[in-house]
mmCIF file of N, CA and C in Angstrom:
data_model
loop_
_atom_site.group_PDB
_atom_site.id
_atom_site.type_symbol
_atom_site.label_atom_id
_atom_site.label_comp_id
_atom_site.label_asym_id
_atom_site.label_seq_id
_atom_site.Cartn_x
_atom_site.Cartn_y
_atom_site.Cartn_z
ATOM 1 N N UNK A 1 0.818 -1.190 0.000
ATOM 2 C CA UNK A 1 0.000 0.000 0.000
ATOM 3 C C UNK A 1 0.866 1.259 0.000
ATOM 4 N N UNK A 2 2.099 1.240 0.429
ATOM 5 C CA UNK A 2 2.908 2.569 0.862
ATOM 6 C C UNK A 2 3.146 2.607 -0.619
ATOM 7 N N UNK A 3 3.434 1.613 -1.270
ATOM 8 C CA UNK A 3 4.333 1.754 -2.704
ATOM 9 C C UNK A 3 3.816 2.477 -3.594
ATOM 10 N N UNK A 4 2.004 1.625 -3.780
ATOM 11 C CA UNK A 4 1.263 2.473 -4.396
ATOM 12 C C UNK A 4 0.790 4.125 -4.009
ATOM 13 N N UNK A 5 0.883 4.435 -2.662
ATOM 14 C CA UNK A 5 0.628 5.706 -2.686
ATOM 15 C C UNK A 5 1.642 6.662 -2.622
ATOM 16 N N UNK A 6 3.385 6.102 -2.854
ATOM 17 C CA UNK A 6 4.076 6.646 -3.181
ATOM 18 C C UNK A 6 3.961 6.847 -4.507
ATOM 19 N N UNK A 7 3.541 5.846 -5.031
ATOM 20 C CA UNK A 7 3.857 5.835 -7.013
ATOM 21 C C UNK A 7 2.732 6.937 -7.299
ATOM 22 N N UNK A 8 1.689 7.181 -6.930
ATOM 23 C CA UNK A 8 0.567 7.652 -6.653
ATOM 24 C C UNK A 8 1.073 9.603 -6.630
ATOM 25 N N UNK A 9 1.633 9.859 -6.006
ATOM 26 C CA UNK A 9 2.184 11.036 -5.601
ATOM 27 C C UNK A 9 3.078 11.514 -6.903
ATOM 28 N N UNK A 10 3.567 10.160 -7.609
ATOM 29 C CA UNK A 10 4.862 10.402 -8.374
ATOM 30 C C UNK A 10 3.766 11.153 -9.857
ATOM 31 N N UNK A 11 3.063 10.546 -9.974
ATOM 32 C CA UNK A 11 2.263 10.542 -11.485
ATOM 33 C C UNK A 11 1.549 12.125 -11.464
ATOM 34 N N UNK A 12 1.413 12.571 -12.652
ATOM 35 C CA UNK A 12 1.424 14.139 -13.208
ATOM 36 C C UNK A 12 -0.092 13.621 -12.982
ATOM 37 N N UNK A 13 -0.780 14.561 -12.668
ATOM 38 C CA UNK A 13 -2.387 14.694 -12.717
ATOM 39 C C UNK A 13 -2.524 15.264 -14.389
ATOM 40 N N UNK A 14 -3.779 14.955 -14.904
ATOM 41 C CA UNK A 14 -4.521 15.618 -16.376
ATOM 42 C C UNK A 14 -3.996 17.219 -16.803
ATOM 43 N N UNK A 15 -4.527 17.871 -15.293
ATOM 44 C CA UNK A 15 -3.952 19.255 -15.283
ATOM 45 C C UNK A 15 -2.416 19.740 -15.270
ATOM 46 N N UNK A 16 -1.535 18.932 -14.842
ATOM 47 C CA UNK A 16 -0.453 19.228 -14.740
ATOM 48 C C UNK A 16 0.369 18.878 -15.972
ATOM 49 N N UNK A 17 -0.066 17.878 -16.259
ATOM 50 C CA UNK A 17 0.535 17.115 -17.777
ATOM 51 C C UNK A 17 0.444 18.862 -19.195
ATOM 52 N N UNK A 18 -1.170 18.896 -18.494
ATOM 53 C CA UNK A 18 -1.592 20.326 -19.590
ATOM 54 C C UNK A 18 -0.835 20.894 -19.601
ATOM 55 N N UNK A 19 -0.374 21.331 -18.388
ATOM 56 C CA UNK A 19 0.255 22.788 -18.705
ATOM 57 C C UNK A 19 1.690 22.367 -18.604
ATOM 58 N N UNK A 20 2.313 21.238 -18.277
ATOM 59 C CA UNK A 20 3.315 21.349 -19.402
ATOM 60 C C UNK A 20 3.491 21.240 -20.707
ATOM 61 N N UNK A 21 2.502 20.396 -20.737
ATOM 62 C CA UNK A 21 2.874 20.491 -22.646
ATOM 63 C C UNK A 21 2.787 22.369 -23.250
ATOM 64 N N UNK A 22 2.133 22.636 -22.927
ATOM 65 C CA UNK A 22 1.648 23.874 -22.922
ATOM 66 C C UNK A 22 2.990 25.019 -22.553
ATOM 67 N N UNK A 23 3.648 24.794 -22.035
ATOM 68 C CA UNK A 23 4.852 25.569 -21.414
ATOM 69 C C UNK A 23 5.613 25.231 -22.539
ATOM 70 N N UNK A 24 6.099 23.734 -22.653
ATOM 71 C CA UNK A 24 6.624 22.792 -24.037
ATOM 72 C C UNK A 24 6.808 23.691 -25.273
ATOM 73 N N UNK A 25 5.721 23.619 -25.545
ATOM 74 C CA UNK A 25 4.806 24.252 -26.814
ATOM 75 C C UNK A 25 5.488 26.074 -26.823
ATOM 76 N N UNK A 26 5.592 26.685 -25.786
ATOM 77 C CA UNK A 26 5.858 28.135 -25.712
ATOM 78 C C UNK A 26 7.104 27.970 -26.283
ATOM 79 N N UNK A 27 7.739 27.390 -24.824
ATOM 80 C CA UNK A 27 9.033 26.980 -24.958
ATOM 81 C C UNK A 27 9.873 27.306 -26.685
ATOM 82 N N UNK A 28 8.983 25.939 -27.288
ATOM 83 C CA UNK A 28 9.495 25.689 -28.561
ATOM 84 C C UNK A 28 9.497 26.874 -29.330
ATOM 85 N N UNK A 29 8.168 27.567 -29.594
ATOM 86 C CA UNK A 29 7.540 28.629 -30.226
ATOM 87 C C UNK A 29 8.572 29.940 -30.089
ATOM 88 N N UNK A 30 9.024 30.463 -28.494
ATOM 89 C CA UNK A 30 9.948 31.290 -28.384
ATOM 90 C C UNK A 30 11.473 30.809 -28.689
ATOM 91 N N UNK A 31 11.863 29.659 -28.807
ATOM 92 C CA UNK A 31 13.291 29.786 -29.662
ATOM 93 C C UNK A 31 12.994 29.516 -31.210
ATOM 94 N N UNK A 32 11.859 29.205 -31.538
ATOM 95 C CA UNK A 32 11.865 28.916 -33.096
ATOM 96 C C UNK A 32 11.741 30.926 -33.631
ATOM 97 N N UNK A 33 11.361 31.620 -32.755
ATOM 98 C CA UNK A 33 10.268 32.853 -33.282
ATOM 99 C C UNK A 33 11.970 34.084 -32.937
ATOM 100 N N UNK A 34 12.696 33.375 -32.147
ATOM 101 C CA UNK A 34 13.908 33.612 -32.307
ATOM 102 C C UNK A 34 15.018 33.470 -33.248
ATOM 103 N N UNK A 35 15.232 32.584 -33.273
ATOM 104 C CA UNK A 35 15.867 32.079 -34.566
ATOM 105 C C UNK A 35 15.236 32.468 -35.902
ATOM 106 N N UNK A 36 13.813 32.659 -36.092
ATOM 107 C CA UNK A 36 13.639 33.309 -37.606
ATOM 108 C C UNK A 36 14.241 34.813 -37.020
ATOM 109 N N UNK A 37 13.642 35.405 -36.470
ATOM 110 C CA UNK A 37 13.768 36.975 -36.285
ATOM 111 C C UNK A 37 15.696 37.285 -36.430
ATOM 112 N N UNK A 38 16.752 36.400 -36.098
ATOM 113 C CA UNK A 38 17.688 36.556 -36.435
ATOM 114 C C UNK A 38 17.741 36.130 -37.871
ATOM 115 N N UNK A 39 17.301 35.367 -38.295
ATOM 116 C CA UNK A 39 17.621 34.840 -40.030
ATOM 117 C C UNK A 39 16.637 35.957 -40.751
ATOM 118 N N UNK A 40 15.667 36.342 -40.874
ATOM 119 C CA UNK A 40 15.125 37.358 -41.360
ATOM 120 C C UNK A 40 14.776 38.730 -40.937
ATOM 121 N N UNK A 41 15.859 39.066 -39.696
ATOM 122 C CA UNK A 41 16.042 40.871 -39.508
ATOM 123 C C UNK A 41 14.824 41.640 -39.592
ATOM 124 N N UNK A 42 13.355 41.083 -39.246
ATOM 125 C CA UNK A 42 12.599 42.086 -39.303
ATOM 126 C C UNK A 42 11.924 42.496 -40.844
ATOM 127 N N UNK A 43 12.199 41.938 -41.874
ATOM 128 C CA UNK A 43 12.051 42.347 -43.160
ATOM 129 C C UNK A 43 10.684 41.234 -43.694
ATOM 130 N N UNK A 44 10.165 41.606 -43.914
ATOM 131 C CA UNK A 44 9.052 40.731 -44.443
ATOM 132 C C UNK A 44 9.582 39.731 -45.651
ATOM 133 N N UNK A 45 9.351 38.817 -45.639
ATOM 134 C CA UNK A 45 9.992 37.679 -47.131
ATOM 135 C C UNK A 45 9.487 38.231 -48.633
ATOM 136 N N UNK A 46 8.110 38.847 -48.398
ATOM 137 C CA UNK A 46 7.639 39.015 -49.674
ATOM 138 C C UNK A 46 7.647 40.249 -50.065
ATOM 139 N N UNK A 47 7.659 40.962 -48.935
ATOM 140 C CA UNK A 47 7.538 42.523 -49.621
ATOM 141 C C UNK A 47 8.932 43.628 -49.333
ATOM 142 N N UNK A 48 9.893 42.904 -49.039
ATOM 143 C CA UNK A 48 10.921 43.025 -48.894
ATOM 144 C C UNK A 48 11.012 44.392 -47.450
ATOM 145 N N UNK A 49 9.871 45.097 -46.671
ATOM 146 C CA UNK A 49 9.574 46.027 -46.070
ATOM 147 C C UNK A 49 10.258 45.667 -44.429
ATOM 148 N N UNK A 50 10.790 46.871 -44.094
ATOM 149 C CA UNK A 50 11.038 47.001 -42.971
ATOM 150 C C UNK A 50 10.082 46.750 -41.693
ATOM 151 N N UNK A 51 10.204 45.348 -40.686
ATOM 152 C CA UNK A 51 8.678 45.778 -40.148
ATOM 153 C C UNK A 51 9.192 45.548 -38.074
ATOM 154 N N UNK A 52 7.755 45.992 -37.790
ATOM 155 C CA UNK A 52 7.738 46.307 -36.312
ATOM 156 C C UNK A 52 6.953 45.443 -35.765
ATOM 157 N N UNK A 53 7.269 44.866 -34.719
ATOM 158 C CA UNK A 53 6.267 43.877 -33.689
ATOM 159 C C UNK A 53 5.201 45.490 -33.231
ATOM 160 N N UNK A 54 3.649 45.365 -33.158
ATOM 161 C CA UNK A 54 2.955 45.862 -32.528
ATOM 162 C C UNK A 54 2.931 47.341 -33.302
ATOM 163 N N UNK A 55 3.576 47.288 -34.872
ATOM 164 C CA UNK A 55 3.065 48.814 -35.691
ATOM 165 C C UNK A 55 1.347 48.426 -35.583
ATOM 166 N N UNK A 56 0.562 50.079 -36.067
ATOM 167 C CA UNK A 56 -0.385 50.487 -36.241
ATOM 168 C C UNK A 56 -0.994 49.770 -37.720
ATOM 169 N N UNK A 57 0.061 50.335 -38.763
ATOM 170 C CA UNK A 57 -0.065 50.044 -40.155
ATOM 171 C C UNK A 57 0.242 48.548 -40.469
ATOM 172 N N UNK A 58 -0.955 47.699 -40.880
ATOM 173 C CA UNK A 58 -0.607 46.117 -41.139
ATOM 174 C C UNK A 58 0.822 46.024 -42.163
ATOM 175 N N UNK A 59 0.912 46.936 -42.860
ATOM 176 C CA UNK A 59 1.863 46.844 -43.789
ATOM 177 C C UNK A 59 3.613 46.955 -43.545
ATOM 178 N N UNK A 60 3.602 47.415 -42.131
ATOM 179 C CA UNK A 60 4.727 47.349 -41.033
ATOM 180 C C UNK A 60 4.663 46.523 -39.858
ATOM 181 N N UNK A 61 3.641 45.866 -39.620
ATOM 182 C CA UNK A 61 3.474 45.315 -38.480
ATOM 183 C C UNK A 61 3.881 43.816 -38.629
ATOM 184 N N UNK A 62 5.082 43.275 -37.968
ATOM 185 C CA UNK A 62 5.844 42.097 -38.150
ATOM 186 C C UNK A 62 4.914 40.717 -37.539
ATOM 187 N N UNK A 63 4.765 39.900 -38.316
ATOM 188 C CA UNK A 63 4.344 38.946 -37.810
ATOM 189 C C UNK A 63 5.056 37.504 -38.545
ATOM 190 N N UNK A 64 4.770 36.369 -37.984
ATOM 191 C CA UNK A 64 5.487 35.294 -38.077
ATOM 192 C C UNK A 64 4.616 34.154 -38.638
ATOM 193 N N UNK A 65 4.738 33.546 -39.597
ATOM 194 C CA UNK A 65 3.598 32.849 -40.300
ATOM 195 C C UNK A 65 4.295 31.580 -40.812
ATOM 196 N N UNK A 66 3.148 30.761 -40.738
ATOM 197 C CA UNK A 66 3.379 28.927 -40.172
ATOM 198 C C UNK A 66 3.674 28.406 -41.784
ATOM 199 N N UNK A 67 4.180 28.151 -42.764
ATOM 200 C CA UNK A 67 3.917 27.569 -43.764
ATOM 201 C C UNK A 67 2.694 26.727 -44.114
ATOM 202 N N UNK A 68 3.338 25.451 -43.337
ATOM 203 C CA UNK A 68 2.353 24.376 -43.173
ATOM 204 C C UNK A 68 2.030 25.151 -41.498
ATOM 205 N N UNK A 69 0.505 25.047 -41.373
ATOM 206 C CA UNK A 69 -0.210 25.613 -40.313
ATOM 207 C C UNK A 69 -0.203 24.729 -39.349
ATOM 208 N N UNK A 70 -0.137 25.321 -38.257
ATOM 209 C CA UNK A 70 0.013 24.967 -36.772
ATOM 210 C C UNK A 70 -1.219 23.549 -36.690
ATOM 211 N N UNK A 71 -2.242 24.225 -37.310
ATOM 212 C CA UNK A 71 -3.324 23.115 -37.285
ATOM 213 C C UNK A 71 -3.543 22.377 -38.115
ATOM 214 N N UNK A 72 -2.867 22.053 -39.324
ATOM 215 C CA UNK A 72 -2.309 21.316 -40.017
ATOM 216 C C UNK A 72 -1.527 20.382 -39.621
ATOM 217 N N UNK A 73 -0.398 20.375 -38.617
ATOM 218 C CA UNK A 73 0.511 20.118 -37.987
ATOM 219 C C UNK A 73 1.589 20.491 -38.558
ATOM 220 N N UNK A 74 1.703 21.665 -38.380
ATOM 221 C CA UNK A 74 3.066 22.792 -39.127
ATOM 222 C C UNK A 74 3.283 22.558 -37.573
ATOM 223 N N UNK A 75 5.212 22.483 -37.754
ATOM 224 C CA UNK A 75 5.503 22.532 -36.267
ATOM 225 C C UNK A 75 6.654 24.097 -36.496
ATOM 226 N N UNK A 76 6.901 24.135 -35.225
ATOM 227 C CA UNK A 76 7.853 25.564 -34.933
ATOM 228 C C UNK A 76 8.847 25.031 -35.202
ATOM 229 N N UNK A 77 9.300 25.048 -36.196
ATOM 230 C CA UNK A 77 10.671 25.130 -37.025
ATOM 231 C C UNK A 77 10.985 26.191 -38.277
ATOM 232 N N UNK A 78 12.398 26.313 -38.125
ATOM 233 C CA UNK A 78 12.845 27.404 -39.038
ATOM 234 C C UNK A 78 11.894 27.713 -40.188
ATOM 235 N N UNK A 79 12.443 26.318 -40.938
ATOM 236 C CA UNK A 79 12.212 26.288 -42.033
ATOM 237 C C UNK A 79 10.930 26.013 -42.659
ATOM 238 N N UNK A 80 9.591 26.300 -41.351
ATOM 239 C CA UNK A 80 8.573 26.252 -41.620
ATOM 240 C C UNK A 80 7.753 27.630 -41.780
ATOM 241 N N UNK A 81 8.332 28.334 -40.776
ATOM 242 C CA UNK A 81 8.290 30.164 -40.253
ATOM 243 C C UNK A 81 8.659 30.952 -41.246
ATOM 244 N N UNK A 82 8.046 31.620 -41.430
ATOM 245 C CA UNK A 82 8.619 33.213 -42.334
ATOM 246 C C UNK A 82 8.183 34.203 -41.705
ATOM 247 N N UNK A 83 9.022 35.266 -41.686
ATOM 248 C CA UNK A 83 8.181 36.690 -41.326
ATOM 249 C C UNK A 83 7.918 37.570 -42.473
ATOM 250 N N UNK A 84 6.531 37.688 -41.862
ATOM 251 C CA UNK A 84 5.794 38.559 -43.497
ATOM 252 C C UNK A 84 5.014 39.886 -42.081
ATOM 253 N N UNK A 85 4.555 40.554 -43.409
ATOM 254 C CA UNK A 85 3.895 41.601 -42.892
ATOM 255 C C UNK A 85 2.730 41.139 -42.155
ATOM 256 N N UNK A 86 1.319 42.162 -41.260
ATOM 257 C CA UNK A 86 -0.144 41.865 -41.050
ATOM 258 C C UNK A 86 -0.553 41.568 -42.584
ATOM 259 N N UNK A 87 -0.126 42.292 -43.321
ATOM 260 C CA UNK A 87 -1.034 42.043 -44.431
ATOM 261 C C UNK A 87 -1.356 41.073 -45.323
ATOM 262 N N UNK A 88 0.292 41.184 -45.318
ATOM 263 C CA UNK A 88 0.802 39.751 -46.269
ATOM 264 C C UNK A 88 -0.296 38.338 -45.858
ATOM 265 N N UNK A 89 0.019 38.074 -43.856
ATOM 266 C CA UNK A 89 -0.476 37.123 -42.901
ATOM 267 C C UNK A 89 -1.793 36.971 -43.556
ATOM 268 N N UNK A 90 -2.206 37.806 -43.434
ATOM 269 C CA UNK A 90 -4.014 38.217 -43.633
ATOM 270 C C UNK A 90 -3.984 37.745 -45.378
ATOM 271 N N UNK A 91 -3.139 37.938 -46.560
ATOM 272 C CA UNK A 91 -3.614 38.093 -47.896
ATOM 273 C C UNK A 91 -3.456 35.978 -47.759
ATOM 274 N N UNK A 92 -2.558 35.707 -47.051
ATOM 275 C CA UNK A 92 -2.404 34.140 -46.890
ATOM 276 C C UNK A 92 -3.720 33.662 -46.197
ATOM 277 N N UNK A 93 -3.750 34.171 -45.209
ATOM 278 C CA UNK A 93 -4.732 33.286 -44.814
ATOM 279 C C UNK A 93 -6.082 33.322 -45.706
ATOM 280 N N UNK A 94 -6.382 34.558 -45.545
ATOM 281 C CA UNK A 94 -7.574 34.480 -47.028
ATOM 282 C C UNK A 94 -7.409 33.638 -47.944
ATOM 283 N N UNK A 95 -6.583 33.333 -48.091
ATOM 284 C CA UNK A 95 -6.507 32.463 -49.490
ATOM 285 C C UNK A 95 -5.901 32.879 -51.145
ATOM 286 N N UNK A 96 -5.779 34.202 -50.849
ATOM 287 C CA UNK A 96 -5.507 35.112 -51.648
ATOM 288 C C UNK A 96 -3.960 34.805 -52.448
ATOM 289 N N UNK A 97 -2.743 34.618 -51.431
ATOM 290 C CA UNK A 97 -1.849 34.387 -52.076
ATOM 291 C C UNK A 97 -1.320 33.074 -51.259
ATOM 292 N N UNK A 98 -0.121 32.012 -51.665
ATOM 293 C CA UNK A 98 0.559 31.157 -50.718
ATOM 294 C C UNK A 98 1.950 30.890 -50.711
ATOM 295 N N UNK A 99 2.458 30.653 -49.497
ATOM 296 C CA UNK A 99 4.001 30.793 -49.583
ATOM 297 C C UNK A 99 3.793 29.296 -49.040
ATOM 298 N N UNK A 100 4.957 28.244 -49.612
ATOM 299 C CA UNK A 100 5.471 27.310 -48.990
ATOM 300 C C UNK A 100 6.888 26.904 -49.407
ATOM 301 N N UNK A 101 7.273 25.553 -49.029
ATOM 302 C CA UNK A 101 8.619 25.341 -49.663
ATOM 303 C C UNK A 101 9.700 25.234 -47.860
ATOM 304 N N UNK A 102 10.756 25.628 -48.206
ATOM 305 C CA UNK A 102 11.676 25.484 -47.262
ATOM 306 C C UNK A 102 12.316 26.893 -46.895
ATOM 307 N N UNK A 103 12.094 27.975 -45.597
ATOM 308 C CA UNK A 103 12.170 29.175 -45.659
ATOM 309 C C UNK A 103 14.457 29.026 -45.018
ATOM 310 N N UNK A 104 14.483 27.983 -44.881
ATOM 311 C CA UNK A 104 16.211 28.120 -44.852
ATOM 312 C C UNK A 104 17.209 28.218 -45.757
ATOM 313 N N UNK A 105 16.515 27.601 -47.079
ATOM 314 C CA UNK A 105 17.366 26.934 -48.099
ATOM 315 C C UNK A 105 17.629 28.865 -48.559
ATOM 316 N N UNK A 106 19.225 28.523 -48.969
ATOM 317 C CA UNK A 106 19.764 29.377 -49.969
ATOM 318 C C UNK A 106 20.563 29.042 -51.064
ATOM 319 N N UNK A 107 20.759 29.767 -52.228
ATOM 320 C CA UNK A 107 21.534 29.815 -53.486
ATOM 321 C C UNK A 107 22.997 30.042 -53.039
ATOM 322 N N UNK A 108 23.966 29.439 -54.213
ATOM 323 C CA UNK A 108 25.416 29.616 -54.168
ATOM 324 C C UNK A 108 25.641 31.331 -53.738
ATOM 325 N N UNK A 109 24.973 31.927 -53.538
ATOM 326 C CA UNK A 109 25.009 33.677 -53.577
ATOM 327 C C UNK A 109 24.675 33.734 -51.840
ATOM 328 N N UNK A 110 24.333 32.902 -51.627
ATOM 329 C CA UNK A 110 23.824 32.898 -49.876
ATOM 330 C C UNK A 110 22.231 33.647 -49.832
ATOM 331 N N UNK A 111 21.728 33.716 -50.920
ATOM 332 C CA UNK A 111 20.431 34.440 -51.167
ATOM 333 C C UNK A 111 19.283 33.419 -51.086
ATOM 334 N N UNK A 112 18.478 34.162 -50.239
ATOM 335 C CA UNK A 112 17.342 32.844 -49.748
ATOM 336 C C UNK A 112 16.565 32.583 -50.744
ATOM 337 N N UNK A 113 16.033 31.232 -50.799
ATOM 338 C CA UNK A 113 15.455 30.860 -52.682
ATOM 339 C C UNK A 113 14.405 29.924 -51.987
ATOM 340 N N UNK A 114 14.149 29.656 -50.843
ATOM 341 C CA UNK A 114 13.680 28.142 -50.770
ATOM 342 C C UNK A 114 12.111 28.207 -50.643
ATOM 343 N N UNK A 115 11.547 29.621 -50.548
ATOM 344 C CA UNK A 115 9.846 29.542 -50.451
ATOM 345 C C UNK A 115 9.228 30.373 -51.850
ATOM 346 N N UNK A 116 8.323 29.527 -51.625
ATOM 347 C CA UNK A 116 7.672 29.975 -53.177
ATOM 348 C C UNK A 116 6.562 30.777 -52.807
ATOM 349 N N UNK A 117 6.680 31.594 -53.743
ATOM 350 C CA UNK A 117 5.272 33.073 -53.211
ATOM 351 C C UNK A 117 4.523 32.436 -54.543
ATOM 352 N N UNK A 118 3.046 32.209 -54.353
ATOM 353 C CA UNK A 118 1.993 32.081 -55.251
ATOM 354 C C UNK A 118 0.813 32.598 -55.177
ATOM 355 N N UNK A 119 0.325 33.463 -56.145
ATOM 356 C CA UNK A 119 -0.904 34.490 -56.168
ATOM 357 C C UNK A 119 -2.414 33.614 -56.750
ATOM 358 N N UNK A 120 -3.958 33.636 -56.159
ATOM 359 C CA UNK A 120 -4.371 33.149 -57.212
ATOM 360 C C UNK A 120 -5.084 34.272 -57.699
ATOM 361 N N UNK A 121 -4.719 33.305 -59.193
ATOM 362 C CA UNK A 121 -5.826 33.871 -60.320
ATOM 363 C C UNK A 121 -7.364 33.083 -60.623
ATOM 364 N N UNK A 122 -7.747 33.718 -61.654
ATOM 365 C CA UNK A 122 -9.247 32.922 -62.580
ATOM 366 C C UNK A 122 -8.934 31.270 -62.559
ATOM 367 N N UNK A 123 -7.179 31.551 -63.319
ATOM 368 C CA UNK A 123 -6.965 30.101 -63.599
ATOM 369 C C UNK A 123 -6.387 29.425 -62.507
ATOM 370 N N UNK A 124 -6.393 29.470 -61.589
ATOM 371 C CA UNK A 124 -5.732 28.861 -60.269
ATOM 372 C C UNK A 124 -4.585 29.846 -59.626
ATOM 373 N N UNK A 125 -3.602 28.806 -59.367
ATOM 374 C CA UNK A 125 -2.522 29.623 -58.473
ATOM 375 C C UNK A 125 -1.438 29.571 -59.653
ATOM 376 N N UNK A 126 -0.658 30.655 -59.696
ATOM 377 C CA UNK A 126 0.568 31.074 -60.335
ATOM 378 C C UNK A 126 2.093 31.802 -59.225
ATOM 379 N N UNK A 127 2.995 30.768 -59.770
ATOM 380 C CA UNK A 127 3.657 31.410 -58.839
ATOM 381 C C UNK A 127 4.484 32.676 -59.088
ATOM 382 N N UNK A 128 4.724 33.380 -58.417
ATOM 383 C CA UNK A 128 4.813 35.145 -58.429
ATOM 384 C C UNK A 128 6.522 34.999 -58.669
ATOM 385 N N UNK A 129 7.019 34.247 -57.824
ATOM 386 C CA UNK A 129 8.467 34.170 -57.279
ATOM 387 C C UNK A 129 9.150 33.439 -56.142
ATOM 388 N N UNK A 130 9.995 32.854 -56.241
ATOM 389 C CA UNK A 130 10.819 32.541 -55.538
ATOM 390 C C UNK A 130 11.459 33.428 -54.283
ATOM 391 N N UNK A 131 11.278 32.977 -52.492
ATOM 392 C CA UNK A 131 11.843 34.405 -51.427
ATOM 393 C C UNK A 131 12.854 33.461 -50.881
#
């Protein structure tokens, strides 16, 4: 009986398990959201614009966007992350335009090549360019 209500004591309750994974999950999120913000300086991938955590104007306002989506099971990795503008965020999620591909990969020039920007049209999606 002692054993079991030692082992008993040892085991994470439902709630506790939560909120670590949950801490986990931050955890991951703040060194992945790190590591882009050093590989992409604040500059949006697509619109090449200077941008700010918490600007007014979506078109400066820095945000960090999932390739493959979080709820997809896009995980916090580099090469899944890009930083684009509010707007950009917003023209993706609409549906409007799509970036995927690999946001680490670069050319013999050290110039980043690895995500593909695609706009749609009438006739589907066309891709715009290579970021």
């Amino acid at each position: 009986m002692t054993f079991a209500t030692n082992f008993k004591h040892q085991l994470e309750t439902r709630h506790e398990y939560k909120d670590r994974r949950v801490k986990d999950r931050m955890d991951e999120q703040t060194e992945c959201y790190q590591a882009v913000d050093l590989r992409d300086k604040s500059v949006c991938r697509v619109t090449g614009e200077f941008l700010t955590l918490g600007a007014s104007d979506p078109h400066k306002r820095k945000e960090r966007h999932h390739m493959i989506r979080r709820s997809r099971g896009g995980l916090h990795q580099t090469s899944n992350v890009v930083t684009v503008s509010a707007f950009v965020h917003a023209q993706d999620h609409a549906g409007k335009i799509r970036l995927s591909g690999d946001a680490n990969l670069k050319d013999g020039l050290e110039q980043f090549c690895g995500v593909k920007y695609e706009r749609m049209t009438d006739g589907g999606w066309v891709t715009v360019r290579m970021l």
